[in-house]
Amino acid sequence: HHNFFDGTDQRHPRVRFAEPVHVYNNLYRNNRLYGVASTEDAGVLVEANYFENVAHPIYSGYDDSGPGRVVERGNVYVACGQPQTLGTVVEPRTYYAYSPDPASSLPSIVPAGVGVG
C-alpha cells in the first residue's frame, strides 16, 4: 500500500498462484501496460487505489499466463481503460484489520511520502 507507480510500464503488482493478495491505497499514473495483473488463478483484491491515464488498470491474465481472479472496490479511474474483474477472492479482513484511505485523497497523500527524504 501507498506506492507510487509513475510513468512505468512493468514491475507493478503481477500475481501468480497466491490468495489473498491485497493491493490497496496505491497511486498509478501514466502506466502504458497495466496497473495490477492477476494470473494463474491468483486471488487479488484491488481496493481504494487511484488510477490515472492507465491503459489497463486491472488485468486478469497477462502475456502467456492464464487468468487470475480479481475483485475491485472503491477505486478511482481517470482517463483509463476498462478494469477486468473475474471471480471471487478471500476477504483480507479474514486475516488482519485495516482502514484504507479514500482513493480520491491518494494524489496528495502518496507523493508526499515516497522517494528519498
mmCIF file of N, CA and C in Angstrom:
data_model
loop_
_atom_site.group_PDB
_atom_site.id
_atom_site.type_symbol
_atom_site.label_atom_id
_atom_site.label_comp_id
_atom_site.label_asym_id
_atom_site.label_seq_id
_atom_site.Cartn_x
_atom_site.Cartn_y
_atom_site.Cartn_z
ATOM 1 N N HIS A 1 0.836 -1.196 0.000
ATOM 2 C CA HIS A 1 0.000 0.000 0.000
ATOM 3 C C HIS A 1 0.878 1.256 0.000
ATOM 4 N N HIS A 2 0.309 2.344 -0.514
ATOM 5 C CA HIS A 2 0.929 3.662 -0.576
ATOM 6 C C HIS A 2 2.205 3.699 -1.431
ATOM 7 N N ASN A 3 2.175 2.961 -2.540
ATOM 8 C CA ASN A 3 3.247 3.015 -3.530
ATOM 9 C C ASN A 3 2.830 3.940 -4.658
ATOM 10 N N PHE A 4 3.809 4.487 -5.367
ATOM 11 C CA PHE A 4 3.563 5.398 -6.477
ATOM 12 C C PHE A 4 4.208 4.814 -7.722
ATOM 13 N N PHE A 5 3.374 4.377 -8.665
ATOM 14 C CA PHE A 5 3.837 3.836 -9.940
ATOM 15 C C PHE A 5 3.627 4.932 -10.985
ATOM 16 N N ASP A 6 4.680 5.687 -11.261
ATOM 17 C CA ASP A 6 4.592 6.913 -12.060
ATOM 18 C C ASP A 6 5.335 6.755 -13.383
ATOM 19 N N GLY A 7 4.587 6.599 -14.484
ATOM 20 C CA GLY A 7 5.188 6.524 -15.810
ATOM 21 C C GLY A 7 5.955 5.239 -16.071
ATOM 22 N N THR A 8 5.664 4.201 -15.334
ATOM 23 C CA THR A 8 6.358 2.923 -15.508
ATOM 24 C C THR A 8 5.476 1.961 -16.308
ATOM 25 N N ASP A 9 6.109 1.023 -16.990
ATOM 26 C CA ASP A 9 5.363 0.058 -17.797
ATOM 27 C C ASP A 9 5.241 -1.300 -17.128
ATOM 28 N N GLN A 10 6.215 -1.677 -16.314
ATOM 29 C CA GLN A 10 6.239 -3.006 -15.724
ATOM 30 C C GLN A 10 6.664 -2.939 -14.260
ATOM 31 N N ARG A 11 6.727 -4.115 -13.667
ATOM 32 C CA ARG A 11 7.137 -4.314 -12.278
ATOM 33 C C ARG A 11 6.120 -3.734 -11.301
ATOM 34 N N HIS A 12 4.887 -3.729 -11.745
ATOM 35 C CA HIS A 12 3.778 -3.399 -10.859
ATOM 36 C C HIS A 12 3.300 -4.707 -10.243
ATOM 37 N N PRO A 13 2.336 -4.683 -9.347
ATOM 38 C CA PRO A 13 1.850 -5.949 -8.816
ATOM 39 C C PRO A 13 1.335 -6.871 -9.932
ATOM 40 N N ARG A 14 2.003 -8.003 -10.084
ATOM 41 C CA ARG A 14 1.600 -9.057 -11.008
ATOM 42 C C ARG A 14 1.693 -10.355 -10.223
ATOM 43 N N VAL A 15 0.561 -10.964 -9.973
ATOM 44 C CA VAL A 15 0.473 -12.046 -9.004
ATOM 45 C C VAL A 15 0.168 -13.366 -9.701
ATOM 46 N N ARG A 16 0.857 -14.423 -9.241
ATOM 47 C CA ARG A 16 0.596 -15.783 -9.707
ATOM 48 C C ARG A 16 0.367 -16.678 -8.489
ATOM 49 N N PHE A 17 -0.663 -17.491 -8.547
ATOM 50 C CA PHE A 17 -0.898 -18.606 -7.625
ATOM 51 C C PHE A 17 -1.236 -18.240 -6.178
ATOM 52 N N ALA A 18 -1.189 -17.023 -5.738
ATOM 53 C CA ALA A 18 -1.384 -16.676 -4.322
ATOM 54 C C ALA A 18 -2.824 -16.222 -4.055
ATOM 55 N N GLU A 19 -3.231 -16.283 -2.784
ATOM 56 C CA GLU A 19 -4.514 -15.741 -2.355
ATOM 57 C C GLU A 19 -4.571 -15.684 -0.835
ATOM 58 N N PRO A 20 -5.123 -14.628 -0.264
ATOM 59 C CA PRO A 20 -5.465 -13.391 -0.967
ATOM 60 C C PRO A 20 -4.247 -12.466 -1.045
ATOM 61 N N VAL A 21 -4.168 -11.737 -2.116
ATOM 62 C CA VAL A 21 -3.192 -10.659 -2.248
ATOM 63 C C VAL A 21 -4.005 -9.374 -2.258
ATOM 64 N N HIS A 22 -3.602 -8.441 -1.414
ATOM 65 C CA HIS A 22 -4.373 -7.215 -1.210
ATOM 66 C C HIS A 22 -3.561 -6.034 -1.715
ATOM 67 N N VAL A 23 -4.046 -5.395 -2.748
ATOM 68 C CA VAL A 23 -3.379 -4.231 -3.329
ATOM 69 C C VAL A 23 -4.283 -3.037 -3.060
ATOM 70 N N TYR A 24 -3.850 -2.178 -2.117
ATOM 71 C CA TYR A 24 -4.724 -1.051 -1.780
ATOM 72 C C TYR A 24 -3.910 0.221 -1.546
ATOM 73 N N ASN A 25 -4.603 1.356 -1.745
ATOM 74 C CA ASN A 25 -4.059 2.695 -1.491
ATOM 75 C C ASN A 25 -2.770 2.992 -2.233
ATOM 76 N N ASN A 26 -2.727 2.617 -3.505
ATOM 77 C CA ASN A 26 -1.584 2.934 -4.364
ATOM 78 C C ASN A 26 -2.007 3.948 -5.406
ATOM 79 N N LEU A 27 -1.033 4.680 -5.907
ATOM 80 C CA LEU A 27 -1.254 5.671 -6.949
ATOM 81 C C LEU A 27 -0.578 5.197 -8.228
ATOM 82 N N TYR A 28 -1.357 5.077 -9.297
ATOM 83 C CA TYR A 28 -0.855 4.670 -10.604
ATOM 84 C C TYR A 28 -1.084 5.830 -11.563
ATOM 85 N N ARG A 29 -0.021 6.286 -12.227
ATOM 86 C CA ARG A 29 -0.152 7.416 -13.148
ATOM 87 C C ARG A 29 0.684 7.151 -14.407
ATOM 88 N N ASN A 30 0.055 7.318 -15.562
ATOM 89 C CA ASN A 30 0.720 7.223 -16.871
ATOM 90 C C ASN A 30 1.443 5.888 -17.072
ATOM 91 N N ASN A 31 0.732 4.803 -16.805
ATOM 92 C CA ASN A 31 1.277 3.457 -16.999
ATOM 93 C C ASN A 31 0.714 2.882 -18.292
ATOM 94 N N ARG A 32 1.594 2.618 -19.259
ATOM 95 C CA ARG A 32 1.142 2.195 -20.592
ATOM 96 C C ARG A 32 0.621 0.758 -20.651
ATOM 97 N N LEU A 33 1.142 -0.148 -19.852
ATOM 98 C CA LEU A 33 0.745 -1.544 -19.988
ATOM 99 C C LEU A 33 -0.355 -1.944 -19.008
ATOM 100 N N TYR A 34 -0.055 -2.002 -17.740
ATOM 101 C CA TYR A 34 -1.058 -2.417 -16.761
ATOM 102 C C TYR A 34 -0.746 -1.795 -15.401
ATOM 103 N N GLY A 35 -1.755 -1.804 -14.530
ATOM 104 C CA GLY A 35 -1.560 -1.382 -13.152
ATOM 105 C C GLY A 35 -1.367 -2.588 -12.244
ATOM 106 N N VAL A 36 -2.356 -3.488 -12.231
ATOM 107 C CA VAL A 36 -2.314 -4.709 -11.429
ATOM 108 C C VAL A 36 -2.728 -5.864 -12.334
ATOM 109 N N ALA A 37 -1.984 -6.967 -12.291
ATOM 110 C CA ALA A 37 -2.332 -8.151 -13.083
ATOM 111 C C ALA A 37 -2.432 -9.364 -12.168
ATOM 112 N N SER A 38 -3.498 -10.114 -12.321
ATOM 113 C CA SER A 38 -3.677 -11.369 -11.598
ATOM 114 C C SER A 38 -3.649 -12.503 -12.607
ATOM 115 N N THR A 39 -2.763 -13.481 -12.379
ATOM 116 C CA THR A 39 -2.600 -14.577 -13.334
ATOM 117 C C THR A 39 -2.592 -15.922 -12.618
ATOM 118 N N GLU A 40 -2.754 -16.971 -13.400
ATOM 119 C CA GLU A 40 -2.632 -18.354 -12.918
ATOM 120 C C GLU A 40 -3.481 -18.636 -11.676
ATOM 121 N N ASP A 41 -4.728 -18.161 -11.693
ATOM 122 C CA ASP A 41 -5.719 -18.396 -10.648
ATOM 123 C C ASP A 41 -5.394 -17.719 -9.313
ATOM 124 N N ALA A 42 -4.523 -16.740 -9.312
ATOM 125 C CA ALA A 42 -4.281 -15.970 -8.084
ATOM 126 C C ALA A 42 -5.552 -15.197 -7.728
ATOM 127 N N GLY A 43 -5.741 -14.937 -6.444
ATOM 128 C CA GLY A 43 -6.879 -14.158 -5.970
ATOM 129 C C GLY A 43 -6.413 -12.806 -5.455
ATOM 130 N N VAL A 44 -6.789 -11.726 -6.138
ATOM 131 C CA VAL A 44 -6.295 -10.390 -5.815
ATOM 132 C C VAL A 44 -7.470 -9.447 -5.561
ATOM 133 N N LEU A 45 -7.417 -8.756 -4.432
ATOM 134 C CA LEU A 45 -8.370 -7.680 -4.152
ATOM 135 C C LEU A 45 -7.661 -6.365 -4.435
ATOM 136 N N VAL A 46 -8.192 -5.591 -5.370
ATOM 137 C CA VAL A 46 -7.652 -4.285 -5.734
ATOM 138 C C VAL A 46 -8.620 -3.259 -5.148
ATOM 139 N N GLU A 47 -8.152 -2.550 -4.113
ATOM 140 C CA GLU A 47 -9.072 -1.736 -3.327
ATOM 141 C C GLU A 47 -8.521 -0.340 -3.058
ATOM 142 N N ALA A 48 -9.385 0.667 -3.262
ATOM 143 C CA ALA A 48 -9.101 2.059 -2.883
ATOM 144 C C ALA A 48 -7.779 2.560 -3.458
ATOM 145 N N ASN A 49 -7.557 2.283 -4.744
ATOM 146 C CA ASN A 49 -6.397 2.792 -5.474
ATOM 147 C C ASN A 49 -6.842 3.915 -6.391
ATOM 148 N N TYR A 50 -5.891 4.713 -6.840
ATOM 149 C CA TYR A 50 -6.173 5.808 -7.770
ATOM 150 C C TYR A 50 -5.402 5.534 -9.053
ATOM 151 N N PHE A 51 -6.119 5.363 -10.163
ATOM 152 C CA PHE A 51 -5.531 5.099 -11.470
ATOM 153 C C PHE A 51 -5.792 6.299 -12.379
ATOM 154 N N GLU A 52 -4.726 6.861 -12.930
ATOM 155 C CA GLU A 52 -4.865 7.990 -13.852
ATOM 156 C C GLU A 52 -4.048 7.715 -15.110
ATOM 157 N N ASN A 53 -4.732 7.732 -16.246
ATOM 158 C CA ASN A 53 -4.082 7.502 -17.543
ATOM 159 C C ASN A 53 -3.331 6.162 -17.561
ATOM 160 N N VAL A 54 -4.049 5.107 -17.190
ATOM 161 C CA VAL A 54 -3.500 3.753 -17.184
ATOM 162 C C VAL A 54 -4.277 2.935 -18.213
ATOM 163 N N ALA A 55 -3.563 2.409 -19.205
ATOM 164 C CA ALA A 55 -4.212 1.691 -20.307
ATOM 165 C C ALA A 55 -5.065 0.529 -19.809
ATOM 166 N N HIS A 56 -4.511 -0.292 -18.938
ATOM 167 C CA HIS A 56 -5.222 -1.452 -18.387
ATOM 168 C C HIS A 56 -5.041 -1.429 -16.871
ATOM 169 N N PRO A 57 -5.910 -0.734 -16.154
ATOM 170 C CA PRO A 57 -5.704 -0.608 -14.712
ATOM 171 C C PRO A 57 -5.687 -1.957 -13.989
ATOM 172 N N ILE A 58 -6.567 -2.867 -14.398
ATOM 173 C CA ILE A 58 -6.613 -4.193 -13.791
ATOM 174 C C ILE A 58 -6.743 -5.216 -14.908
ATOM 175 N N TYR A 59 -5.844 -6.174 -14.891
ATOM 176 C CA TYR A 59 -5.804 -7.254 -15.878
ATOM 177 C C TYR A 59 -6.056 -8.586 -15.198
ATOM 178 N N SER A 60 -6.829 -9.447 -15.834
ATOM 179 C CA SER A 60 -6.929 -10.839 -15.416
ATOM 180 C C SER A 60 -6.252 -11.660 -16.499
ATOM 181 N N GLY A 61 -5.050 -12.156 -16.200
ATOM 182 C CA GLY A 61 -4.202 -12.802 -17.189
ATOM 183 C C GLY A 61 -3.231 -11.775 -17.734
ATOM 184 N N TYR A 62 -2.098 -12.244 -18.230
ATOM 185 C CA TYR A 62 -1.125 -11.318 -18.819
ATOM 186 C C TYR A 62 -0.115 -12.118 -19.621
ATOM 187 N N ASP A 63 0.202 -11.649 -20.809
ATOM 188 C CA ASP A 63 1.173 -12.287 -21.674
ATOM 189 C C ASP A 63 0.747 -13.741 -21.883
ATOM 190 N N ASP A 64 1.596 -14.709 -21.592
ATOM 191 C CA ASP A 64 1.257 -16.121 -21.781
ATOM 192 C C ASP A 64 0.657 -16.761 -20.534
ATOM 193 N N SER A 65 0.443 -15.998 -19.482
ATOM 194 C CA SER A 65 -0.106 -16.534 -18.236
ATOM 195 C C SER A 65 -1.627 -16.589 -18.301
ATOM 196 N N GLY A 66 -2.183 -17.633 -17.723
ATOM 197 C CA GLY A 66 -3.634 -17.776 -17.673
ATOM 198 C C GLY A 66 -4.272 -16.768 -16.732
ATOM 199 N N PRO A 67 -5.602 -16.660 -16.772
ATOM 200 C CA PRO A 67 -6.292 -15.652 -15.968
ATOM 201 C C PRO A 67 -6.246 -15.938 -14.471
ATOM 202 N N GLY A 68 -6.314 -14.858 -13.724
ATOM 203 C CA GLY A 68 -6.460 -14.931 -12.278
ATOM 204 C C GLY A 68 -7.824 -14.395 -11.895
ATOM 205 N N ARG A 69 -8.091 -14.400 -10.607
ATOM 206 C CA ARG A 69 -9.346 -13.864 -10.084
ATOM 207 C C ARG A 69 -9.072 -12.496 -9.476
ATOM 208 N N VAL A 70 -9.924 -11.539 -9.802
ATOM 209 C CA VAL A 70 -9.731 -10.170 -9.315
ATOM 210 C C VAL A 70 -11.077 -9.590 -8.894
ATOM 211 N N VAL A 71 -11.095 -9.038 -7.704
ATOM 212 C CA VAL A 71 -12.235 -8.259 -7.222
ATOM 213 C C VAL A 71 -11.725 -6.847 -7.012
ATOM 214 N N GLU A 72 -12.499 -5.865 -7.445
ATOM 215 C CA GLU A 72 -12.097 -4.469 -7.240
ATOM 216 C C GLU A 72 -13.206 -3.747 -6.506
ATOM 217 N N ARG A 73 -12.785 -2.803 -5.635
ATOM 218 C CA ARG A 73 -13.782 -1.979 -4.948
ATOM 219 C C ARG A 73 -13.153 -0.660 -4.502
ATOM 220 N N GLY A 74 -13.941 0.393 -4.667
ATOM 221 C CA GLY A 74 -13.552 1.702 -4.163
ATOM 222 C C GLY A 74 -12.401 2.376 -4.879
ATOM 223 N N ASN A 75 -12.096 1.958 -6.113
ATOM 224 C CA ASN A 75 -11.007 2.574 -6.871
ATOM 225 C C ASN A 75 -11.502 3.782 -7.646
ATOM 226 N N VAL A 76 -10.586 4.678 -7.983
ATOM 227 C CA VAL A 76 -10.888 5.820 -8.840
ATOM 228 C C VAL A 76 -10.153 5.602 -10.157
ATOM 229 N N TYR A 77 -10.868 5.807 -11.280
ATOM 230 C CA TYR A 77 -10.293 5.654 -12.615
ATOM 231 C C TYR A 77 -10.468 6.962 -13.371
ATOM 232 N N VAL A 78 -9.358 7.572 -13.775
ATOM 233 C CA VAL A 78 -9.389 8.819 -14.525
ATOM 234 C C VAL A 78 -8.664 8.579 -15.845
ATOM 235 N N ALA A 79 -9.365 8.735 -16.968
ATOM 236 C CA ALA A 79 -8.783 8.557 -18.305
ATOM 237 C C ALA A 79 -8.075 7.202 -18.447
ATOM 238 N N CYS A 80 -8.780 6.148 -18.044
ATOM 239 C CA CYS A 80 -8.218 4.794 -18.044
ATOM 240 C C CYS A 80 -9.029 3.869 -18.942
ATOM 241 N N GLY A 81 -8.413 2.736 -19.270
ATOM 242 C CA GLY A 81 -9.146 1.655 -19.901
ATOM 243 C C GLY A 81 -10.066 0.987 -18.890
ATOM 244 N N GLN A 82 -10.808 0.005 -19.380
ATOM 245 C CA GLN A 82 -11.762 -0.715 -18.537
ATOM 246 C C GLN A 82 -11.044 -1.732 -17.648
ATOM 247 N N PRO A 83 -11.264 -1.724 -16.329
ATOM 248 C CA PRO A 83 -10.667 -2.746 -15.463
ATOM 249 C C PRO A 83 -11.325 -4.106 -15.711
ATOM 250 N N GLN A 84 -10.517 -5.165 -15.654
ATOM 251 C CA GLN A 84 -11.029 -6.522 -15.807
ATOM 252 C C GLN A 84 -11.165 -7.165 -14.427
ATOM 253 N N THR A 85 -12.321 -7.710 -14.151
ATOM 254 C CA THR A 85 -12.523 -8.442 -12.906
ATOM 255 C C THR A 85 -13.052 -9.827 -13.248
ATOM 256 N N LEU A 86 -12.816 -10.767 -12.326
ATOM 257 C CA LEU A 86 -13.225 -12.132 -12.589
ATOM 258 C C LEU A 86 -13.259 -12.917 -11.287
ATOM 259 N N GLY A 87 -14.367 -13.576 -10.984
ATOM 260 C CA GLY A 87 -14.427 -14.494 -9.866
ATOM 261 C C GLY A 87 -14.523 -13.844 -8.500
ATOM 262 N N THR A 88 -14.088 -14.602 -7.499
ATOM 263 C CA THR A 88 -14.138 -14.167 -6.108
ATOM 264 C C THR A 88 -12.754 -14.298 -5.481
ATOM 265 N N VAL A 89 -12.572 -13.591 -4.354
ATOM 266 C CA VAL A 89 -11.287 -13.584 -3.641
ATOM 267 C C VAL A 89 -11.587 -13.658 -2.148
ATOM 268 N N VAL A 90 -10.729 -14.339 -1.405
ATOM 269 C CA VAL A 90 -10.861 -14.385 0.052
ATOM 270 C C VAL A 90 -10.704 -12.969 0.611
ATOM 271 N N GLU A 91 -11.561 -12.603 1.529
ATOM 272 C CA GLU A 91 -11.542 -11.269 2.139
ATOM 273 C C GLU A 91 -10.306 -11.114 3.019
ATOM 274 N N PRO A 92 -9.452 -10.090 2.778
ATOM 275 C CA PRO A 92 -8.271 -9.882 3.615
ATOM 276 C C PRO A 92 -8.587 -9.673 5.093
ATOM 277 N N ARG A 93 -9.754 -9.113 5.396
ATOM 278 C CA ARG A 93 -10.117 -8.903 6.809
ATOM 279 C C ARG A 93 -10.248 -10.219 7.576
ATOM 280 N N THR A 94 -10.256 -11.323 6.860
ATOM 281 C CA THR A 94 -10.201 -12.640 7.494
ATOM 282 C C THR A 94 -8.907 -12.787 8.286
ATOM 283 N N TYR A 95 -7.854 -12.095 7.839
ATOM 284 C CA TYR A 95 -6.519 -12.245 8.404
ATOM 285 C C TYR A 95 -6.015 -11.035 9.185
ATOM 286 N N TYR A 96 -6.481 -9.824 8.848
ATOM 287 C CA TYR A 96 -5.994 -8.624 9.534
ATOM 288 C C TYR A 96 -6.996 -7.485 9.375
ATOM 289 N N ALA A 97 -6.902 -6.537 10.286
ATOM 290 C CA ALA A 97 -7.743 -5.339 10.227
ATOM 291 C C ALA A 97 -6.977 -4.231 9.505
ATOM 292 N N TYR A 98 -7.684 -3.399 8.798
ATOM 293 C CA TYR A 98 -7.066 -2.266 8.119
ATOM 294 C C TYR A 98 -8.130 -1.213 7.845
ATOM 295 N N SER A 99 -7.690 0.009 7.618
ATOM 296 C CA SER A 99 -8.582 1.118 7.274
ATOM 297 C C SER A 99 -7.977 1.865 6.100
ATOM 298 N N PRO A 100 -8.446 1.608 4.887
ATOM 299 C CA PRO A 100 -7.859 2.300 3.743
ATOM 300 C C PRO A 100 -8.206 3.785 3.724
ATOM 301 N N ASP A 101 -7.273 4.565 3.188
ATOM 302 C CA ASP A 101 -7.557 5.975 2.925
ATOM 303 C C ASP A 101 -8.518 6.050 1.738
ATOM 304 N N PRO A 102 -9.315 7.107 1.655
ATOM 305 C CA PRO A 102 -10.171 7.264 0.477
ATOM 306 C C PRO A 102 -9.310 7.374 -0.784
ATOM 307 N N ALA A 103 -9.680 6.665 -1.825
ATOM 308 C CA ALA A 103 -8.903 6.672 -3.070
ATOM 309 C C ALA A 103 -8.731 8.086 -3.628
ATOM 310 N N SER A 104 -9.731 8.928 -3.477
ATOM 311 C CA SER A 104 -9.650 10.284 -4.024
ATOM 312 C C SER A 104 -8.570 11.140 -3.363
ATOM 313 N N SER A 105 -8.117 10.746 -2.171
ATOM 314 C CA SER A 105 -7.083 11.523 -1.480
ATOM 315 C C SER A 105 -5.658 11.106 -1.851
ATOM 316 N N LEU A 106 -5.488 10.025 -2.567
ATOM 317 C CA LEU A 106 -4.163 9.484 -2.834
ATOM 318 C C LEU A 106 -3.247 10.381 -3.673
ATOM 319 N N PRO A 107 -3.760 11.163 -4.653
ATOM 320 C CA PRO A 107 -2.840 12.040 -5.397
ATOM 321 C C PRO A 107 -2.113 13.066 -4.526
ATOM 322 N N SER A 108 -2.638 13.379 -3.351
ATOM 323 C CA SER A 108 -1.902 14.283 -2.457
ATOM 324 C C SER A 108 -1.156 13.516 -1.358
ATOM 325 N N ILE A 109 -1.709 12.418 -0.886
ATOM 326 C CA ILE A 109 -1.088 11.653 0.204
ATOM 327 C C ILE A 109 0.156 10.900 -0.250
ATOM 328 N N VAL A 110 0.050 10.134 -1.328
ATOM 329 C CA VAL A 110 1.134 9.224 -1.718
ATOM 330 C C VAL A 110 2.414 9.965 -2.129
ATOM 331 N N PRO A 111 2.370 10.964 -3.026
ATOM 332 C CA PRO A 111 3.638 11.631 -3.400
ATOM 333 C C PRO A 111 4.338 12.290 -2.227
ATOM 334 N N ALA A 112 3.603 12.680 -1.208
ATOM 335 C CA ALA A 112 4.212 13.323 -0.047
ATOM 336 C C ALA A 112 5.056 12.363 0.779
ATOM 337 N N GLY A 113 4.849 11.046 0.603
ATOM 338 C CA GLY A 113 5.550 10.090 1.428
ATOM 339 C C GLY A 113 6.488 9.148 0.694
ATOM 340 N N VAL A 114 6.749 9.410 -0.585
ATOM 341 C CA VAL A 114 7.621 8.500 -1.350
ATOM 342 C C VAL A 114 8.932 9.168 -1.712
ATOM 343 N N GLY A 115 9.916 8.373 -2.059
ATOM 344 C CA GLY A 115 11.196 8.890 -2.519
ATOM 345 C C GLY A 115 12.172 9.147 -1.386
ATOM 346 N N VAL A 116 13.305 9.659 -1.746
ATOM 347 C CA VAL A 116 14.371 9.948 -0.784
ATOM 348 C C VAL A 116 14.007 11.197 0.011
ATOM 349 N N GLY A 117 14.251 11.155 1.318
ATOM 350 C CA GLY A 117 13.995 12.317 2.151
ATOM 351 C C GLY A 117 12.661 12.270 2.772
#
